[in-house]
CSV table of C-alpha atoms in Angstrom, one decimal:
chain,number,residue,atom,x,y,z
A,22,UNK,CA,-13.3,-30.3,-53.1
A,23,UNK,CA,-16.9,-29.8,-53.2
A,24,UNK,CA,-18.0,-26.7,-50.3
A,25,UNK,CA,-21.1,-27.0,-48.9
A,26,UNK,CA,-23.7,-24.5,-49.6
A,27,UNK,CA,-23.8,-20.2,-48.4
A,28,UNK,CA,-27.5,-19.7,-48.8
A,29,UNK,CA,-30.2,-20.9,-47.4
A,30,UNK,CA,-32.7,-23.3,-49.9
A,31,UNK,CA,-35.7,-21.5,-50.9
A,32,UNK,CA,-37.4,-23.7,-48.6
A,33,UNK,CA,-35.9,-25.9,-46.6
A,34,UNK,CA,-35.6,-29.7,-47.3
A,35,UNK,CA,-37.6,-32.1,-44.6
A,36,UNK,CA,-34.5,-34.1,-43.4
A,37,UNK,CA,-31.0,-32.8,-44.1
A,38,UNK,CA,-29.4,-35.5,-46.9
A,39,UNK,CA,-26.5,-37.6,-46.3
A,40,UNK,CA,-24.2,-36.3,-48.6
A,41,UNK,CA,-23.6,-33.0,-50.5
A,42,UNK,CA,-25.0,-31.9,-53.7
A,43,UNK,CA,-22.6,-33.1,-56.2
A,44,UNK,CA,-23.8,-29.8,-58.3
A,45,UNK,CA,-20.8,-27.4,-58.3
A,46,UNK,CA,-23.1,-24.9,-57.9
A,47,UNK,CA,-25.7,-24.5,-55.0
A,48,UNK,CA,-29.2,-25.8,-56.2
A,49,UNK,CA,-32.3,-23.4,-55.5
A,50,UNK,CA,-34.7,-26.3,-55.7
A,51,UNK,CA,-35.7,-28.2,-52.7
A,52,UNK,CA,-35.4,-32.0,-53.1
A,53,UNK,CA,-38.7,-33.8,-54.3
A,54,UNK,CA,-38.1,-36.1,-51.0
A,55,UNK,CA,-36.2,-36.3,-48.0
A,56,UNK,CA,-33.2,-37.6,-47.4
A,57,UNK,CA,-33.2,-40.8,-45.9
A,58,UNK,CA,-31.7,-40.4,-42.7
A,59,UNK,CA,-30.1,-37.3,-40.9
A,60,UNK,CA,-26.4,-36.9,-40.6
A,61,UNK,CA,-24.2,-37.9,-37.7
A,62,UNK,CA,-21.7,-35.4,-38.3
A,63,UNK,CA,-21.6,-31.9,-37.8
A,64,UNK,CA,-21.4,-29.9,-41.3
A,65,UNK,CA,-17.4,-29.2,-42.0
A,66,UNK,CA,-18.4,-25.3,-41.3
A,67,UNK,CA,-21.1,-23.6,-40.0
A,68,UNK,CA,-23.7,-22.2,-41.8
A,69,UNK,CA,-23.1,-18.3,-42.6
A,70,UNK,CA,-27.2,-17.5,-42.0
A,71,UNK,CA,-29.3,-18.9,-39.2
A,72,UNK,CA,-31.8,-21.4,-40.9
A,73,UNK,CA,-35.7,-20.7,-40.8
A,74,UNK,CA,-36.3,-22.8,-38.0
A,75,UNK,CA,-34.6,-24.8,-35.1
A,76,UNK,CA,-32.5,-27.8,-35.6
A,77,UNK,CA,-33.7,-31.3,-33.8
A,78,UNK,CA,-30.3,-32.7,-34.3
A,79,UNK,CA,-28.4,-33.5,-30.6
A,80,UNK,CA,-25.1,-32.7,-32.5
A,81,UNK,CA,-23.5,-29.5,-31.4
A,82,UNK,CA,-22.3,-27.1,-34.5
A,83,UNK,CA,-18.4,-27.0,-34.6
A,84,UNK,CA,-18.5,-23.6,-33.1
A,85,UNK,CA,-20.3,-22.8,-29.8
A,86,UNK,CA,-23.2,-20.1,-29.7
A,87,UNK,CA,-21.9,-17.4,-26.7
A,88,UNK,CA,-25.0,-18.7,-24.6
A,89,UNK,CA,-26.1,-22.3,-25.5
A,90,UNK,CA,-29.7,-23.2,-24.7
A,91,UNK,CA,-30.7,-26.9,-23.9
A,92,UNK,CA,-33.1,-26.6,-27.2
A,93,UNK,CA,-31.4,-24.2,-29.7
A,94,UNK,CA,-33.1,-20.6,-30.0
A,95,UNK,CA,-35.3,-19.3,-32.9
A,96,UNK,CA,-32.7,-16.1,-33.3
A,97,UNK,CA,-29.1,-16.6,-32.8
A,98,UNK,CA,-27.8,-15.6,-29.6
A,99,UNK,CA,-25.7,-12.9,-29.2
A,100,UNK,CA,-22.3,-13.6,-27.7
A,101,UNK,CA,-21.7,-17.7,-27.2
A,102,UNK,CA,-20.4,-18.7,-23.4
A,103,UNK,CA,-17.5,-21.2,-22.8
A,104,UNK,CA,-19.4,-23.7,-21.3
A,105,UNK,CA,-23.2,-24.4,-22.0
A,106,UNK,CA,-25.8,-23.6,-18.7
A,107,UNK,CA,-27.9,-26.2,-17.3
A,108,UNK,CA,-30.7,-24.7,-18.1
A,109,UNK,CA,-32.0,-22.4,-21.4
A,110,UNK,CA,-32.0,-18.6,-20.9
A,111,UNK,CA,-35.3,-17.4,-22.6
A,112,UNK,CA,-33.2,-14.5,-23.7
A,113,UNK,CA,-29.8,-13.4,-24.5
A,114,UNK,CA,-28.5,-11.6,-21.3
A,115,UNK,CA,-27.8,-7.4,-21.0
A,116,UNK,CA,-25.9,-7.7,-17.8
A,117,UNK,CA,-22.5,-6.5,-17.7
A,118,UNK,CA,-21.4,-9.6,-15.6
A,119,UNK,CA,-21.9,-13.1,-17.1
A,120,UNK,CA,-23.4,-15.3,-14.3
A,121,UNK,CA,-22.6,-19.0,-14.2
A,122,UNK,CA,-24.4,-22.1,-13.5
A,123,UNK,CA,-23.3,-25.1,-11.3
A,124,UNK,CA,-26.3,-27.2,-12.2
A,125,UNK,CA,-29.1,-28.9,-10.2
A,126,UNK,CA,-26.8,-32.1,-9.1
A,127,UNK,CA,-27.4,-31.9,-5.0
A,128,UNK,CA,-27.1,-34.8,-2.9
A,129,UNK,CA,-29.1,-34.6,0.8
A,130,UNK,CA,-26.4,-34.9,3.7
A,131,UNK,CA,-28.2,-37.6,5.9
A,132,UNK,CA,-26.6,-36.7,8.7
A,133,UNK,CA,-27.0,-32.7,8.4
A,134,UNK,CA,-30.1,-32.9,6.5
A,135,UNK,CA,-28.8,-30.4,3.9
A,136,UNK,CA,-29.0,-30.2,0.2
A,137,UNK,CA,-24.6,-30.4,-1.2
A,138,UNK,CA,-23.7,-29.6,-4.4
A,139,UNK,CA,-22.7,-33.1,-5.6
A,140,UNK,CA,-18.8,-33.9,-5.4
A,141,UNK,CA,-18.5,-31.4,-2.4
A,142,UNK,CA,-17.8,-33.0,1.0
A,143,UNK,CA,-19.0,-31.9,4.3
A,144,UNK,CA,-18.2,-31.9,8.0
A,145,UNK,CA,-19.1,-30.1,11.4
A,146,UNK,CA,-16.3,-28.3,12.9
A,147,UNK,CA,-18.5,-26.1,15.6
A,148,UNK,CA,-21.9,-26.1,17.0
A,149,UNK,CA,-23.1,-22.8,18.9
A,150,UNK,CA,-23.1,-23.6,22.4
A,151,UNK,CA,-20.9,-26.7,22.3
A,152,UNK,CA,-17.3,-26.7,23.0
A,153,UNK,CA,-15.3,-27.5,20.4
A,154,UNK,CA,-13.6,-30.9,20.0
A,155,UNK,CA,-10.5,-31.0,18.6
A,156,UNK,CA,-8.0,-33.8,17.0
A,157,UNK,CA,-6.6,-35.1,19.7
A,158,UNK,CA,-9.8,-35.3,21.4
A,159,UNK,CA,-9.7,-32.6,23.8
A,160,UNK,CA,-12.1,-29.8,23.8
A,161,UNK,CA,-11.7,-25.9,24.2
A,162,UNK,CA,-12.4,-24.5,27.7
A,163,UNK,CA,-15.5,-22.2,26.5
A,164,UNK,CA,-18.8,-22.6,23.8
A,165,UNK,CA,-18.5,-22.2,20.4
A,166,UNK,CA,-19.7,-18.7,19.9
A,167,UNK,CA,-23.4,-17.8,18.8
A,168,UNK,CA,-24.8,-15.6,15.9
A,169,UNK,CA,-21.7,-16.6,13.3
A,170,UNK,CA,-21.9,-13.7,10.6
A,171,UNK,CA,-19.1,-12.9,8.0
A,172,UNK,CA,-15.4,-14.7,8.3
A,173,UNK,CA,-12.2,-15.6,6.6
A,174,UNK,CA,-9.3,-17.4,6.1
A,175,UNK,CA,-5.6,-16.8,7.3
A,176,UNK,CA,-2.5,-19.0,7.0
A,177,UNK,CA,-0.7,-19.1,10.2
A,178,UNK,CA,2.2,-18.6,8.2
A,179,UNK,CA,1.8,-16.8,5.0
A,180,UNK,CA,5.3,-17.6,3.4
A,181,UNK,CA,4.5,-21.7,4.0
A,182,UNK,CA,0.3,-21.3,3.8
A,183,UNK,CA,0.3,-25.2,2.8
A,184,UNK,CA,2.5,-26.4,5.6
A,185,UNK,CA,1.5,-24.9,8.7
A,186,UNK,CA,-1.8,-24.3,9.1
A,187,UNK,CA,-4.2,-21.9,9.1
A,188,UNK,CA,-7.2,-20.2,11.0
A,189,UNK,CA,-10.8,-19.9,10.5
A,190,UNK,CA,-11.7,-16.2,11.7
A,191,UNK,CA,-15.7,-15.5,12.3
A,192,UNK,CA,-17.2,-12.6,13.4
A,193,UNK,CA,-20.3,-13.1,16.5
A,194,UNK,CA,-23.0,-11.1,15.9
A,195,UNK,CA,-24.3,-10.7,19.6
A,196,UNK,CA,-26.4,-7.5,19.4
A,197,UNK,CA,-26.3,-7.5,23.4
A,198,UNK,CA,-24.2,-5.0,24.5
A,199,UNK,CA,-20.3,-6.2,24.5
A,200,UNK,CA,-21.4,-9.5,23.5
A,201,UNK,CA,-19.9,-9.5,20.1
A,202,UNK,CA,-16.8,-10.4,19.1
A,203,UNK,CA,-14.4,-12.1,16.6
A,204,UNK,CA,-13.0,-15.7,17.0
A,205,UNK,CA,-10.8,-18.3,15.9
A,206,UNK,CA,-11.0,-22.2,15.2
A,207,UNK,CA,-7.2,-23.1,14.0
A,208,UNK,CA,-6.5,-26.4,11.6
A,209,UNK,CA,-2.9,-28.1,11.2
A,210,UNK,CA,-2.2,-28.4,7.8
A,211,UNK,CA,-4.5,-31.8,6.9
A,212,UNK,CA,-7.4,-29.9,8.6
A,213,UNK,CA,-7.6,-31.0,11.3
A,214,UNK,CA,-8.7,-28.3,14.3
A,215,UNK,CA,-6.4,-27.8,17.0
A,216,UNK,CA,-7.6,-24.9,18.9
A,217,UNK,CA,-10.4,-22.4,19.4
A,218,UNK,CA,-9.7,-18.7,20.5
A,219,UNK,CA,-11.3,-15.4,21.7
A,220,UNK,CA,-9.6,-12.4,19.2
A,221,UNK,CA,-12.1,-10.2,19.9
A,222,UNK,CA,-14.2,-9.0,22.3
A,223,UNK,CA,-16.2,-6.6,24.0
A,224,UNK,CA,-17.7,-5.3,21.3
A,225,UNK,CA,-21.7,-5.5,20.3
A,226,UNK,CA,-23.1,-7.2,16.7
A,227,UNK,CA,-19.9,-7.4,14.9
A,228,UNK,CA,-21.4,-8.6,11.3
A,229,UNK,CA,-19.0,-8.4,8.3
A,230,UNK,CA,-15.5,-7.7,7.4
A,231,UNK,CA,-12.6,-8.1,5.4
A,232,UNK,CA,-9.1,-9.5,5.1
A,233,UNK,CA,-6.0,-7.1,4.4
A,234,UNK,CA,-3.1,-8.2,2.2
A,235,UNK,CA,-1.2,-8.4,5.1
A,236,UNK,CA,-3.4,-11.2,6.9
A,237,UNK,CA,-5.2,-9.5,9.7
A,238,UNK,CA,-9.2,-9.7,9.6
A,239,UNK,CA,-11.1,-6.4,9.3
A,240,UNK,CA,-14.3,-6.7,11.7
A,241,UNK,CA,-17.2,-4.2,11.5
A,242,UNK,CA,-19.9,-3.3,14.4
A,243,UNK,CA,-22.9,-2.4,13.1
A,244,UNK,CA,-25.0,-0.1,15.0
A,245,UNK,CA,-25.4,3.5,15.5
A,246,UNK,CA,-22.2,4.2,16.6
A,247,UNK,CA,-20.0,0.7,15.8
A,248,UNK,CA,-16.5,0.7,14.5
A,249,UNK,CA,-14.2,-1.5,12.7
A,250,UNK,CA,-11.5,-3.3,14.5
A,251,UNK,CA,-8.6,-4.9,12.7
A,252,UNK,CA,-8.0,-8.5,14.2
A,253,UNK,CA,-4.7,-10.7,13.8
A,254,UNK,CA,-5.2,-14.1,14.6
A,255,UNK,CA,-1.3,-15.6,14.8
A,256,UNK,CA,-0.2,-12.6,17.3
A,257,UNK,CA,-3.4,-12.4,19.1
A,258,UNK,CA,-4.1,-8.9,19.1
A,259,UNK,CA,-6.4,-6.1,17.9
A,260,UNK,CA,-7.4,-2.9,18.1
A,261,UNK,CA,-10.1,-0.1,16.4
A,262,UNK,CA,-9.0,1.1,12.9
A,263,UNK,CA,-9.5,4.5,11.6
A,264,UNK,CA,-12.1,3.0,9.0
A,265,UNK,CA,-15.2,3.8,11.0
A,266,UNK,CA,-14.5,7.5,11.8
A,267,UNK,CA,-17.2,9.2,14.2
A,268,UNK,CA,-19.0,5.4,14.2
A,269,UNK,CA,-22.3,4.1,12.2
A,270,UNK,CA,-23.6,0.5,11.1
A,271,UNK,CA,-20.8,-0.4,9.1
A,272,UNK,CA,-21.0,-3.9,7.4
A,273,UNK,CA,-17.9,-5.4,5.5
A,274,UNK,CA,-14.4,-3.9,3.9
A,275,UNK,CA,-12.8,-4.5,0.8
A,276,UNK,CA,-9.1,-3.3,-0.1
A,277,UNK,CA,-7.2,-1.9,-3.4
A,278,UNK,CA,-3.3,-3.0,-2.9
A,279,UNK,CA,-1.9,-2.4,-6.0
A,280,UNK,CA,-0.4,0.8,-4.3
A,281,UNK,CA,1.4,-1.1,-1.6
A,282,UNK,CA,2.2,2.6,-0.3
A,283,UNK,CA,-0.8,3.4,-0.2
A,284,UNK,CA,-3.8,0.7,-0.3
A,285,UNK,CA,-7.4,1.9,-0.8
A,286,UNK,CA,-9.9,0.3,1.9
A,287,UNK,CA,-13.6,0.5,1.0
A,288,UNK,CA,-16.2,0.6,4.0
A,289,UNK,CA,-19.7,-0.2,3.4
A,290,UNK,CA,-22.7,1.0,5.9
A,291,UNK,CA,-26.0,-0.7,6.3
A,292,UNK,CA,-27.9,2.2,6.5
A,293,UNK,CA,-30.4,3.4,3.9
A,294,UNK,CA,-28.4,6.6,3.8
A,295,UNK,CA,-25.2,4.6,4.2
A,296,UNK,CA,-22.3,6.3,2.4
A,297,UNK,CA,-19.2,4.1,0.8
A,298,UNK,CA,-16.3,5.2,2.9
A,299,UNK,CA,-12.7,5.4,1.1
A,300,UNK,CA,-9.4,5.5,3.2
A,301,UNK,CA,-6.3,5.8,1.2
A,302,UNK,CA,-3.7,4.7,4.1
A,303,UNK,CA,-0.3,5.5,4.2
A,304,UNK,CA,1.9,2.8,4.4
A,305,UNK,CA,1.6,-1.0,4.5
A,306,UNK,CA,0.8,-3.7,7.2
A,307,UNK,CA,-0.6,-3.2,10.6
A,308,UNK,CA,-0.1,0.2,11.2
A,309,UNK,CA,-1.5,1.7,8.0
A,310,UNK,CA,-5.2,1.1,9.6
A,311,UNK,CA,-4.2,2.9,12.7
A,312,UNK,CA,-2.6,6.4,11.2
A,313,UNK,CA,-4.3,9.1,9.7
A,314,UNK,CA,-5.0,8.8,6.5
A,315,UNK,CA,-7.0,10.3,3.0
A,316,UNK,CA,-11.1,9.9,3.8
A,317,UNK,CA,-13.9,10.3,1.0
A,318,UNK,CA,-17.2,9.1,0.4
A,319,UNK,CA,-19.0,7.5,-2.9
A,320,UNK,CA,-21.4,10.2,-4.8
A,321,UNK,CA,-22.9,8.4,-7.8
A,322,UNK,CA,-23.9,10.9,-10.1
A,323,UNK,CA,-26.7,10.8,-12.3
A,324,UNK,CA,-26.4,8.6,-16.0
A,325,UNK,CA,-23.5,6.8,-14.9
A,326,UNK,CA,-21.0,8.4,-13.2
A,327,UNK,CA,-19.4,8.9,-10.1
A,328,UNK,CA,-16.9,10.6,-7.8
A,329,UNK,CA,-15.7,10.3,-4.2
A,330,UNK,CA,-16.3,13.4,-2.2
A,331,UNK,CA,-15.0,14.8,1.2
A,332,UNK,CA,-19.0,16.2,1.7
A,333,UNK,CA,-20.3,13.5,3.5
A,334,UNK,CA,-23.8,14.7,3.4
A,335,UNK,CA,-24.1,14.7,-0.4
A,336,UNK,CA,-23.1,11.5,-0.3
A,337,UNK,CA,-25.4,10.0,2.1
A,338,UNK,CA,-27.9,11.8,-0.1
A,339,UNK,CA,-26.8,9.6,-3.0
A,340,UNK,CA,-26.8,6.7,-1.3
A,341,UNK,CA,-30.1,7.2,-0.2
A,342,UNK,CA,-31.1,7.2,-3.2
A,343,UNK,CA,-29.0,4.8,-5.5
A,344,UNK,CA,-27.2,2.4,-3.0
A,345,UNK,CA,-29.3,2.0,0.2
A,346,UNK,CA,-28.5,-0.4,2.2
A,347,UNK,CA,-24.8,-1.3,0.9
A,348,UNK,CA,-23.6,-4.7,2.5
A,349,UNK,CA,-20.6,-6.9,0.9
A,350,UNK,CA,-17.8,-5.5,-1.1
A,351,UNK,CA,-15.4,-7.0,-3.1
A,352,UNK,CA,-12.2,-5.6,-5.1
A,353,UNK,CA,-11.1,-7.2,-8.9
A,354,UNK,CA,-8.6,-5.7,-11.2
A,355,UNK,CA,-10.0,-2.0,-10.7
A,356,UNK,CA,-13.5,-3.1,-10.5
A,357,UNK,CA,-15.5,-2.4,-6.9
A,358,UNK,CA,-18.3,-5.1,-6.8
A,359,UNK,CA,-21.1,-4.4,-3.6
A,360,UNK,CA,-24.0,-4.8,-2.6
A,361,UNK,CA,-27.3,-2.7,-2.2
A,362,UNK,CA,-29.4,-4.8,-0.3
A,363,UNK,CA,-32.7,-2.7,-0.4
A,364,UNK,CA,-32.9,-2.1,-4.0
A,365,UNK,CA,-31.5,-5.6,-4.7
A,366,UNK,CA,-28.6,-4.4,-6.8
A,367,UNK,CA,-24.8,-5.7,-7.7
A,368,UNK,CA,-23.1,-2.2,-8.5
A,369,UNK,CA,-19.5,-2.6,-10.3
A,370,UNK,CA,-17.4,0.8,-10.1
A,371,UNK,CA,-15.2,1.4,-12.8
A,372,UNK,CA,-12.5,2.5,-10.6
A,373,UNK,CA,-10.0,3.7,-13.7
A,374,UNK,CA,-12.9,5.8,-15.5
A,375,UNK,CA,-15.1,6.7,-12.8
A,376,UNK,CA,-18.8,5.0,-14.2
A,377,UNK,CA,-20.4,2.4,-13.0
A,378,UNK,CA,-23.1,-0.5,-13.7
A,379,UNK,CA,-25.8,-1.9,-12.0
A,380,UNK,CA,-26.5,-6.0,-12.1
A,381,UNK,CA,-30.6,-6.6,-10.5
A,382,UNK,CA,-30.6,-9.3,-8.3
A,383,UNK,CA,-33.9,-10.6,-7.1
A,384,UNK,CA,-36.5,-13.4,-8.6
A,385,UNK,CA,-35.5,-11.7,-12.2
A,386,UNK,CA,-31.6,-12.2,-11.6
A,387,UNK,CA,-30.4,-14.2,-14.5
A,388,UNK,CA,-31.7,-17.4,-15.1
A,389,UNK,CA,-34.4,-16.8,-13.6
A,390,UNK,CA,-33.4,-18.4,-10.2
A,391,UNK,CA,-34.5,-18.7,-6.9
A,392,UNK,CA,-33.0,-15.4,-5.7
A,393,UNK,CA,-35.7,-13.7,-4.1
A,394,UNK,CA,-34.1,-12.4,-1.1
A,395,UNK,CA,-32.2,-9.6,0.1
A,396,UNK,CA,-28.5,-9.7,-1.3
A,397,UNK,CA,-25.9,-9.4,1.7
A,398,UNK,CA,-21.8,-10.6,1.0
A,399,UNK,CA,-20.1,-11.0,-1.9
A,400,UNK,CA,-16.6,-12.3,-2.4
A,401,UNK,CA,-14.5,-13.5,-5.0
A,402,UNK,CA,-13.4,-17.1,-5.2
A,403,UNK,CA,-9.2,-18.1,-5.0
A,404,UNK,CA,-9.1,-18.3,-9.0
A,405,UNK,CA,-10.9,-14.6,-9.1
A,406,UNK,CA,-12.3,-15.9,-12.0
A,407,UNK,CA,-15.9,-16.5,-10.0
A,408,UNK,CA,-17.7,-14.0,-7.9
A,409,UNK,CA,-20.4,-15.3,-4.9
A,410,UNK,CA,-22.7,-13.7,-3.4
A,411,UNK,CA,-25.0,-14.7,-0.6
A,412,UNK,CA,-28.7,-14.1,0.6
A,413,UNK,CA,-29.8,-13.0,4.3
């Protein structure tokens, strides 16, 4: 069988030709002319060397460049992705994460006015200071609740999630205080809502939060002396956790369970001297939050390591000057992903080997995109393959 050519031409030819030179050896003459018309098949292999210049063809190669560009690049690019973006990078990425695109298909609700990723469907469950109407056309007995900041989702029963329900837990960040609050809008299996309760309340600018693996919310005061409060929406009941210590503007929780003896809960403070809290709990389930437990605090040293330290003070230093202003937290397969709001940073901990990264948000995030503002939650999606983060 005749192999197509290793080497580059000495110059290349003006249109690729139809066939292969029937020369069993590669010919280091251009043709006189062009071919006549381009191929409309990939070559059976790609080419070992990038060519000169770019390609016009619309015919991918047979294997995919780590980061495909709409118009291919003048140098190859480094690593190829899975899936092409929607729009060209101008450079190969050095981020440790690998961002992804879901394109610039948005459809305008008519009826919200809002742009909607197209294929997404969208409803209103709750307006602030409306009741809320339910199913069977009844309403609750008090307003939907104002100043909606971070919630979550928990299955009214977690051994049968798909069959009986679940609740919609959002924090009310009332900065009046004893205004706060957490509540609950619950939904049947099919969606549809069915009630609308106060967990919480009593407390003053409750703002982010977490879930536990054992299906209670995590809800966070944040002012000068706020506290964390662990919420459980099925048995109606809650009560402050030991997460928030002597008190401070504490912002959202994230939780490392692959100790079910002892899970790791992270605490993030909105403070520009905010220190990352660790609580190693003993035990599992409700309890855990509410016993004494191991407490630490996130030093980030300089180059890139870190340790977690019982001197709070040296780590409010740190923070103050590598994490200020820490907001959402999120915990993957011994990786801590948060937030530092101020400095526009994503910082991953290396949990196992104790460095870290830093991913720059901001109007130079990847992709250039339109993320010019202040980064605040983060979360992971249900596949964990994806991780979001939001803008305040």
């Amino acid at each position: 069988s005749i192999q197509p050519s290793l080497y580059p031409s000495s110059s290349p030819s003006t249109m690729p030709t139809l066939k292969p030179s029937s020369s069993s050896s590669p010919s280091e003459i251009p043709t006189s002319e062009p071919s006549n018309a381009p191929s409309n098949e990939p070559t059976s292999s790609p080419s070992t060397y990038p060519s000169q210049s770019p390609s016009t063809s619309n015919i991918p190669t047979s294997l995919p460049s780590m980061e495909p560009t709409r118009n291919p690049t003048r140098k190859p690019t480094r690593k190829p992705t899975r899936k092409p973006t929607r729009k060209p990078t101008t450079q190969p990425t050095e981020s440790p994460t690998e961002p992804f695109f879901f394109g610039e298909e948005f459809d305008t609700h008519q009826n919200l006015g809002i742009e909607v990723s197209r294929g997404l469907s969208v409803r209103v469950v709750a307006k602030t200071g409306e009741r809320v109407q339910y199913a069977n056309k009844e309403r609750s007995s008090f307003s939907y609740h104002r100043m909606s900041d971070a919630a979550g989702i928990i299955p009214l029963n977690p051994d049968n999630p798909t069959e009986d329900g679940y609740v919609y837990v959002a924090n009310s960040e009332v900065s009046s205080r004893g205004s706060g609050g957490v509540y609950g809008v619950y939904f049947d299996k099919d969606g549809n809502v069915t009630d609308y309760k106060a967990l919480l309340t009593r407390t003053t600018m409750n703002c982010g939060g977490g879930l536990t693996p054992w299906n209670t919310w995590v809800s966070c005061e944040e002012h000068s002396s706020g506290q964390c409060w662990q919420v459980d929406p099925v048995n109606e009941k809650s009560q402050e956790t030991k997460l928030g210590g002597s008190g401070g503007r504490y912002e959202s929780v994230a939780v490392d369970n692959s100790d079910p003896l002892n899970p790791i809960f992270f605490t993030t403070e909105d403070s520009e001297t905010g220190a990352m809290r660790r609580f190693v709990a003993n035990g599992n389930g409700w309890d855990a939050l509410h016993s004494d437990g191991d407490e630490s605090f996130l030093r980030i040293i300089d180059g890139s390591k870190f340790e977690w330290t019982t001197n709070e003070y040296a780590a409010r230093v740190s923070a103050g000057r590598y994490y200020r202003n820490s907001e959402g937290v999120s915990y993957h397969e011994g990786k801590l992903y948060f937030m530092a709001k101020k400095d526009y940073k994503l910082i991953i901990l290396d949990l196992i080997n104790m460095t870290y990264k830093v991913e720059t948000t901001g109007k130079k995030f990847y992709g250039e995109g339109t993320f010019g503002s202040q980064p605040d939650q983060n979360m992971f999606g249900p596949t964990r393959k994806f991780l979001y983060f939001c803008e305040d």
